[in-house]
Amino acid sequence: MRRFDPQRRDRIIEAALEVIVDLGVGRTTHRLIAERAGVPLGSMTYHFNNLEEVIWSAFEKFAARMQQSFEDRLRRAAPTGDLVRAIAPPVEGDRSQQQADALLVLELYVLAIRHPVYRRLVEQWMASTRASIERHFSTQHTEVIDALVEGFFIHRVFSGSVPSPDAIAHALQMLTKGTDPLRSISGPRAKPSSSS
Amino acid sequence: MRRFDPQRRDRIIEAALEVIVDLGVGRTTHRLIAERAGVPLGSMTYHFNNLEEVIWSAFEKFAARMQQSFEDRLRRAAPTGDLVRAIAPPVEGDRSQQQADALLVLELYVLAIRHPVYRRLVEQWMASTRASIERHFSTQHTEVIDALVEGFFIHRVFSGSVPSPDAIAHALQMLTKGTDPLRSISGPRAKPSSSS
Amino acid sequence: MRRFDPQRRDRIIEAALEVIVDLGVGRTTHRLIAERAGVPLGSMTYHFNNLEEVIWSAFEKFAARMQQSFEDRLRRAAPTGDLVRAIAPPVEGDRSQQQADALLVLELYVLAIRHPVYRRLVEQWMASTRASIERHFSTQHTEVIDALVEGFFIHRVFSGSVPSPDAIAHALQMLTKGTDPLRSISGPRAKPSSSS
Amino acid sequence: MRRFDPQRRDRIIEAALEVIVDLGVGRTTHRLIAERAGVPLGSMTYHFNNLEEVIWSAFEKFAARMQQSFEDRLRRAAPTGDLVRAIAPPVEGDRSQQQADALLVLELYVLAIRHPVYRRLVEQWMASTRASIERHFSTQHTEVIDALVEGFFIHRVFSGSVPSPDAIAHALQMLTKGTDPLRSISGPRAKPSSSS
DNA sequence: AATGAATGAGTATTCATTCAT
DNA sequence: TATGAATGAATACTCATTCAT
């Protein structure tokens, strides 16, 4: 199977993500994906049972990628103590990539409200995000931090000027003043105030 | 057979919202809306130039309704001082209504990323929301409160147990500790009035 | 009937001709005609039983106008002896008017092949044209002159440079050499060769 | 059910011509063509991008066929010297075929006035016709002969009794008396060979 | 007398999916 | 194993015509 073009399935999935970004799930068709992936139309239903399966695979891959990327950002930041900046939605990266990600996240949410399979995917992703946060911050703040990150992520899409990481860092500081928002990496490292 | 039906346009718009909730913008069709509204198919393009116009009218109405409802909640709460509870997404109301609203909000966001007209609608709505918040809370916290509300609104959709208004109130308190998050309502609770 | 706007029927007919020129019989609709005539849609089926009747009236008027115009041209030319120039399709007049006329003539021919009513209209018009020719030229040449005029009329539409009246005059001269193509206006008038 | 049908495209084009003859371009629909061609409706837009493309293909084929047929008639007649009869619109052939051809020619002219693509087709066809005539007759008469043929072609449609080939031959003789209308054929009358 | 509201039948076109090759 | 040809069901939209007012 797929002896001569082993990456074809994968290319189709990537193409599907691109089409979804461009036109939305509702306008995504076999034809458009096939064209974008550079594969014959008949190839679509050969590699996938139906269109829904293609779309599912695309979102599955997307969620995994986003999840991984968030985790990485937190992990890379931990040793440097720049955690508050790390959890804020990244500013680096071209804006169009950000819009594309937001588009996919929102379309995924919409699917998740309607279809249990997608709901499970989102719940699992959200759980993973909270776990990542909890690994670095204190438990009692996790939920709030999580909501804050989500809210900023969305609002950033619709305002040219979004809260800078610094502003977010400040919010977190306020949110956790008195208690220690950061977990485990105790001692001398503190004084995040210097970084605001 | 009825020759004159002045509310028909409105009924179509409401029907459109229902169909969008049930199936999403992408699967919303003239036929389904007409059926749900109890009007003949030909009536659709008599009252609206095209499907897009129906959908736009639906979202326009929805945004106005949501905006109004948020404003009302804040206004009603102000005198009682229960503002922190008021800004949290309402818990009362049937859960399915909440899901429906979330669905519409998310679909609207998706549209807004792609189409300038919808983007303007969302931006105007968001600005109005922030203005409402700012009318009751101190300016420096508006942005964060706004993001927090948004984040909770979304996360609530995907977790059976969402932060209670109390939890949100607590978060806000933490967030604004030291300063007075509330604007103007001075009196005995005084102290923080100095910082507003 | 039509007490307050007695020319309305006529305005509709003129508007119909304009729409037919712009879009063709096949794309002519009640709506477009009403819009162009500046009358309400309901007015169309008030003044005419159906669309076909509007179109018929339009062509009827057009044929009468063309017939009259040809007759006039011939009559005006007769005394001056410039008949050969007169029967050639007029060169004066804006080109777009010529194209419009050609369009209507051709659409009318098409209708005439299919529908007896239109066929009768065309046959009557053609008979009238031949009668006009015959009134000024000798009978034996009528048929040929008629065909020549028709052919030039059509070819002119598709070639930027069409035979000048002079060229047509020359053709007629050749066609009738030896015999006298012109009726009645005998004698001294001759030597048209000088004008070629 | 047939999975492969290589002549289908062609059958559709022929069916399209038939429908156009029967109902005119304006009333020609996918459905009618599909029905007449014996293919499913979905097949139409599989083989052609849209209805306009079907119609264009039909006229393209028709023009080529007519052009070829005229050329053949002239070529076949040349050796026998019966050229004058040859250029006259053929009388043989069933009358309904003649009407059909006239219908298509006139519809094509109408299209040509409005759409550049069709105009180019007509111009190319007319140029080819004139070239054919010029190959057999002397240059100075080409334009007139061409117009005469066109005029007779059209008038024949509307009069049961049209000029017989003999009448046309006579007209041509008159038209060219003195000069030699025919090019190149035979002996002593030679001279004009220098102009070929 | 005149018209705006309304509609059913019809239009071009799209597309997921099937399946012979 | 892979795919191009094929199609039926569905889509948005148009419009002549009807008729209550």
Short mmCIF file of C-alpha atoms in Angstrom, two decimals, chain D:
data_model
loop_
_atom_site.label_atom_id
_atom_site.label_comp_id
_atom_site.label_asym_id
_atom_site.label_seq_id
_atom_site.Cartn_x
_atom_site.Cartn_y
_atom_site.Cartn_z
CA MET D 1 -23.97 2.56 -16.03
CA ARG D 2 -21.51 2.50 -18.86
CA ARG D 3 -18.20 3.33 -17.31
CA PHE D 4 -16.39 4.54 -20.35
CA ASP D 5 -17.84 6.30 -23.34
CA PRO D 6 -15.25 8.11 -25.40
CA GLN D 7 -17.70 9.56 -27.92
CA ARG D 8 -19.89 11.05 -25.26
CA ARG D 9 -18.47 14.55 -25.60
CA ASP D 10 -19.22 14.49 -29.27
CA ARG D 11 -22.72 13.16 -28.81
CA ILE D 12 -23.40 15.98 -26.39
CA ILE D 13 -22.27 18.55 -28.92
CA GLU D 14 -24.54 17.11 -31.60
CA ALA D 15 -27.43 17.02 -29.17
CA ALA D 16 -26.73 20.63 -28.27
CA LEU D 17 -27.00 21.65 -31.93
CA GLU D 18 -30.33 19.88 -32.17
CA VAL D 19 -31.68 21.57 -29.09
CA ILE D 20 -30.48 24.95 -30.29
CA VAL D 21 -32.24 24.39 -33.59
CA ASP D 22 -35.44 23.38 -31.84
CA LEU D 23 -35.59 26.00 -29.12
CA GLY D 24 -32.88 28.55 -29.68
CA VAL D 25 -29.78 29.35 -27.68
CA GLY D 26 -31.87 31.21 -25.14
CA ARG D 27 -33.92 28.20 -24.19
CA THR D 28 -31.17 25.65 -24.42
CA THR D 29 -30.55 23.99 -21.06
CA HIS D 30 -28.28 21.36 -19.64
CA ARG D 31 -31.28 19.15 -18.98
CA LEU D 32 -32.60 19.25 -22.53
CA ILE D 33 -29.22 18.52 -24.05
CA ALA D 34 -28.51 15.71 -21.63
CA GLU D 35 -31.88 14.15 -22.32
CA ARG D 36 -31.45 14.39 -26.07
CA ALA D 37 -27.93 12.98 -25.90
CA GLY D 38 -29.07 10.19 -23.62
CA VAL D 39 -26.58 11.03 -20.90
CA PRO D 40 -27.21 11.82 -17.24
CA LEU D 41 -27.42 15.43 -16.23
CA GLY D 42 -24.27 15.27 -14.14
CA SER D 43 -22.40 14.23 -17.24
CA MET D 44 -22.85 17.65 -18.78
CA THR D 45 -20.65 19.55 -16.40
CA TYR D 46 -18.21 16.71 -16.26
CA HIS D 47 -17.42 17.06 -19.95
CA PHE D 48 -17.83 20.84 -20.14
CA ASN D 49 -17.09 23.46 -17.57
CA ASN D 50 -20.41 25.16 -18.11
CA LEU D 51 -23.32 25.52 -20.47
CA GLU D 52 -21.68 28.34 -22.40
CA GLU D 53 -18.81 26.02 -23.22
CA VAL D 54 -21.21 23.44 -24.61
CA ILE D 55 -22.87 26.03 -26.79
CA TRP D 56 -19.57 27.40 -27.98
CA SER D 57 -18.35 23.94 -28.91
CA ALA D 58 -21.56 23.34 -30.81
CA PHE D 59 -21.24 26.50 -32.88
CA GLU D 60 -17.58 25.93 -33.48
CA LYS D 61 -18.37 22.55 -34.92
CA PHE D 62 -21.27 23.91 -36.94
CA ALA D 63 -19.21 26.68 -38.48
CA ALA D 64 -16.46 24.27 -39.43
CA ARG D 65 -19.00 21.97 -41.03
CA MET D 66 -20.65 24.76 -43.03
CA GLN D 67 -17.31 26.15 -44.12
CA GLN D 68 -16.19 22.74 -45.28
CA SER D 69 -19.40 22.08 -47.10
CA PHE D 70 -19.23 25.34 -49.05
CA GLU D 71 -15.63 24.75 -49.98
CA ASP D 72 -16.43 21.22 -51.13
CA ARG D 73 -19.31 22.39 -53.26
CA LEU D 74 -17.09 24.89 -55.01
CA ARG D 75 -14.25 22.46 -55.44
CA ARG D 76 -16.48 19.78 -56.88
CA ALA D 77 -18.05 22.20 -59.32
CA ALA D 78 -14.87 23.85 -60.56
CA PRO D 79 -13.85 21.22 -63.08
CA THR D 80 -17.33 21.09 -64.57
CA GLY D 81 -17.45 24.84 -64.83
CA ASP D 82 -20.81 24.98 -63.08
CA LEU D 83 -19.50 27.43 -60.57
CA VAL D 84 -22.37 29.86 -60.60
CA ARG D 85 -24.73 27.13 -59.56
CA ALA D 86 -22.34 25.93 -56.94
CA ILE D 87 -22.09 29.13 -54.97
CA ALA D 88 -25.83 29.50 -54.70
CA PRO D 89 -27.21 28.06 -51.49
CA PRO D 90 -27.96 24.43 -52.24
CA VAL D 91 -31.50 23.59 -53.11
CA GLU D 92 -31.14 19.87 -52.77
CA GLY D 93 -31.44 18.54 -49.27
CA ASP D 94 -34.56 18.55 -47.21
CA ARG D 95 -36.08 21.91 -46.52
CA SER D 96 -36.03 21.34 -42.76
CA GLN D 97 -32.27 20.91 -42.88
CA GLN D 98 -32.04 24.24 -44.67
CA GLN D 99 -34.18 25.90 -42.03
CA ALA D 100 -32.04 24.36 -39.31
CA ASP D 101 -28.87 25.66 -40.90
CA ALA D 102 -30.36 29.12 -41.34
CA LEU D 103 -31.46 29.10 -37.74
CA LEU D 104 -27.99 28.25 -36.54
CA VAL D 105 -26.37 30.80 -38.81
CA LEU D 106 -28.64 33.55 -37.57
CA GLU D 107 -28.26 32.61 -33.91
CA LEU D 108 -24.54 32.57 -34.44
CA TYR D 109 -24.63 36.04 -35.97
CA VAL D 110 -26.56 37.29 -32.98
CA LEU D 111 -24.02 35.83 -30.60
CA ALA D 112 -21.24 37.28 -32.71
CA ILE D 113 -22.50 40.81 -32.37
CA ARG D 114 -22.40 40.50 -28.61
CA HIS D 115 -19.44 38.28 -27.84
CA PRO D 116 -15.94 38.74 -29.23
CA VAL D 117 -15.22 35.01 -29.25
CA TYR D 118 -18.17 34.33 -31.48
CA ARG D 119 -17.35 37.37 -33.53
CA ARG D 120 -13.92 35.99 -34.25
CA LEU D 121 -15.47 32.70 -35.28
CA VAL D 122 -17.82 34.44 -37.69
CA GLU D 123 -15.12 36.68 -39.10
CA GLN D 124 -12.86 33.74 -39.69
CA TRP D 125 -15.66 31.84 -41.37
CA MET D 126 -16.59 34.81 -43.56
CA ALA D 127 -12.96 35.33 -44.51
CA SER D 128 -12.71 31.70 -45.48
CA THR D 129 -15.85 31.97 -47.59
CA ARG D 130 -14.52 35.00 -49.38
CA ALA D 131 -11.21 33.24 -49.93
CA SER D 132 -13.06 30.32 -51.45
CA ILE D 133 -14.98 32.60 -53.75
CA GLU D 134 -11.87 34.49 -54.68
CA ARG D 135 -10.15 31.26 -55.59
CA HIS D 136 -12.73 30.65 -58.27
CA PHE D 137 -13.95 34.08 -59.31
CA SER D 138 -12.20 37.30 -60.09
CA THR D 139 -11.22 39.43 -57.11
CA GLN D 140 -13.16 42.48 -58.08
CA HIS D 141 -16.46 40.63 -57.81
CA THR D 142 -15.83 38.72 -54.63
CA GLU D 143 -17.41 41.14 -52.25
CA VAL D 144 -20.56 41.49 -54.26
CA ILE D 145 -20.91 37.81 -54.91
CA ASP D 146 -20.44 37.17 -51.24
CA ALA D 147 -23.18 39.62 -50.28
CA LEU D 148 -25.48 38.21 -52.91
CA VAL D 149 -25.03 34.69 -51.63
CA GLU D 150 -25.70 35.84 -48.09
CA GLY D 151 -28.80 37.73 -49.08
CA PHE D 152 -30.25 34.84 -51.05
CA PHE D 153 -29.46 32.45 -48.24
CA ILE D 154 -31.55 34.49 -45.87
CA HIS D 155 -34.39 35.38 -48.20
CA ARG D 156 -34.79 31.80 -49.20
CA VAL D 157 -35.78 30.98 -45.64
CA PHE D 158 -38.75 33.30 -45.77
CA SER D 159 -40.13 32.69 -49.22
CA GLY D 160 -41.37 29.35 -50.38
CA SER D 161 -40.18 30.14 -53.84
CA VAL D 162 -36.66 31.44 -53.84
CA PRO D 163 -34.55 32.37 -56.79
CA SER D 164 -33.54 29.21 -58.47
CA PRO D 165 -29.86 28.65 -59.10
CA ASP D 166 -30.61 29.75 -62.63
CA ALA D 167 -31.82 33.13 -61.50
CA ILE D 168 -28.73 33.53 -59.39
CA ALA D 169 -26.56 32.47 -62.27
CA HIS D 170 -28.22 35.09 -64.35
CA ALA D 171 -27.59 37.74 -61.75
CA LEU D 172 -23.96 36.80 -61.66
CA GLN D 173 -23.71 36.93 -65.37
CA MET D 174 -25.19 40.37 -65.41
CA LEU D 175 -22.93 41.37 -62.62
CA THR D 176 -19.86 40.37 -64.49
CA LYS D 177 -20.77 40.95 -68.06
CA GLY D 178 -17.92 42.24 -70.06
CA THR D 179 -15.37 41.23 -67.50
CA ASP D 180 -14.74 37.58 -66.83
CA PRO D 181 -16.31 36.54 -63.59
CA LEU D 182 -14.63 33.20 -63.68
CA ARG D 183 -11.01 32.84 -62.96
CA SER D 184 -8.51 30.82 -64.94
CA ILE D 185 -10.78 28.22 -66.45
CA SER D 186 -9.98 27.42 -70.06
CA GLY D 187 -8.50 28.79 -73.13
CA PRO D 188 -8.71 31.96 -75.15
CA ARG D 189 -10.62 33.98 -72.63
CA ALA D 190 -7.34 33.75 -70.79
CA LYS D 191 -5.95 37.16 -69.95
CA PRO D 192 -7.04 37.39 -66.32
CA SER D 193 -4.72 34.54 -65.40
CA SER D 194 -2.13 37.21 -64.86
CA SER D 195 -4.09 38.46 -61.85
CA SER D 196 -4.17 35.16 -59.98
#
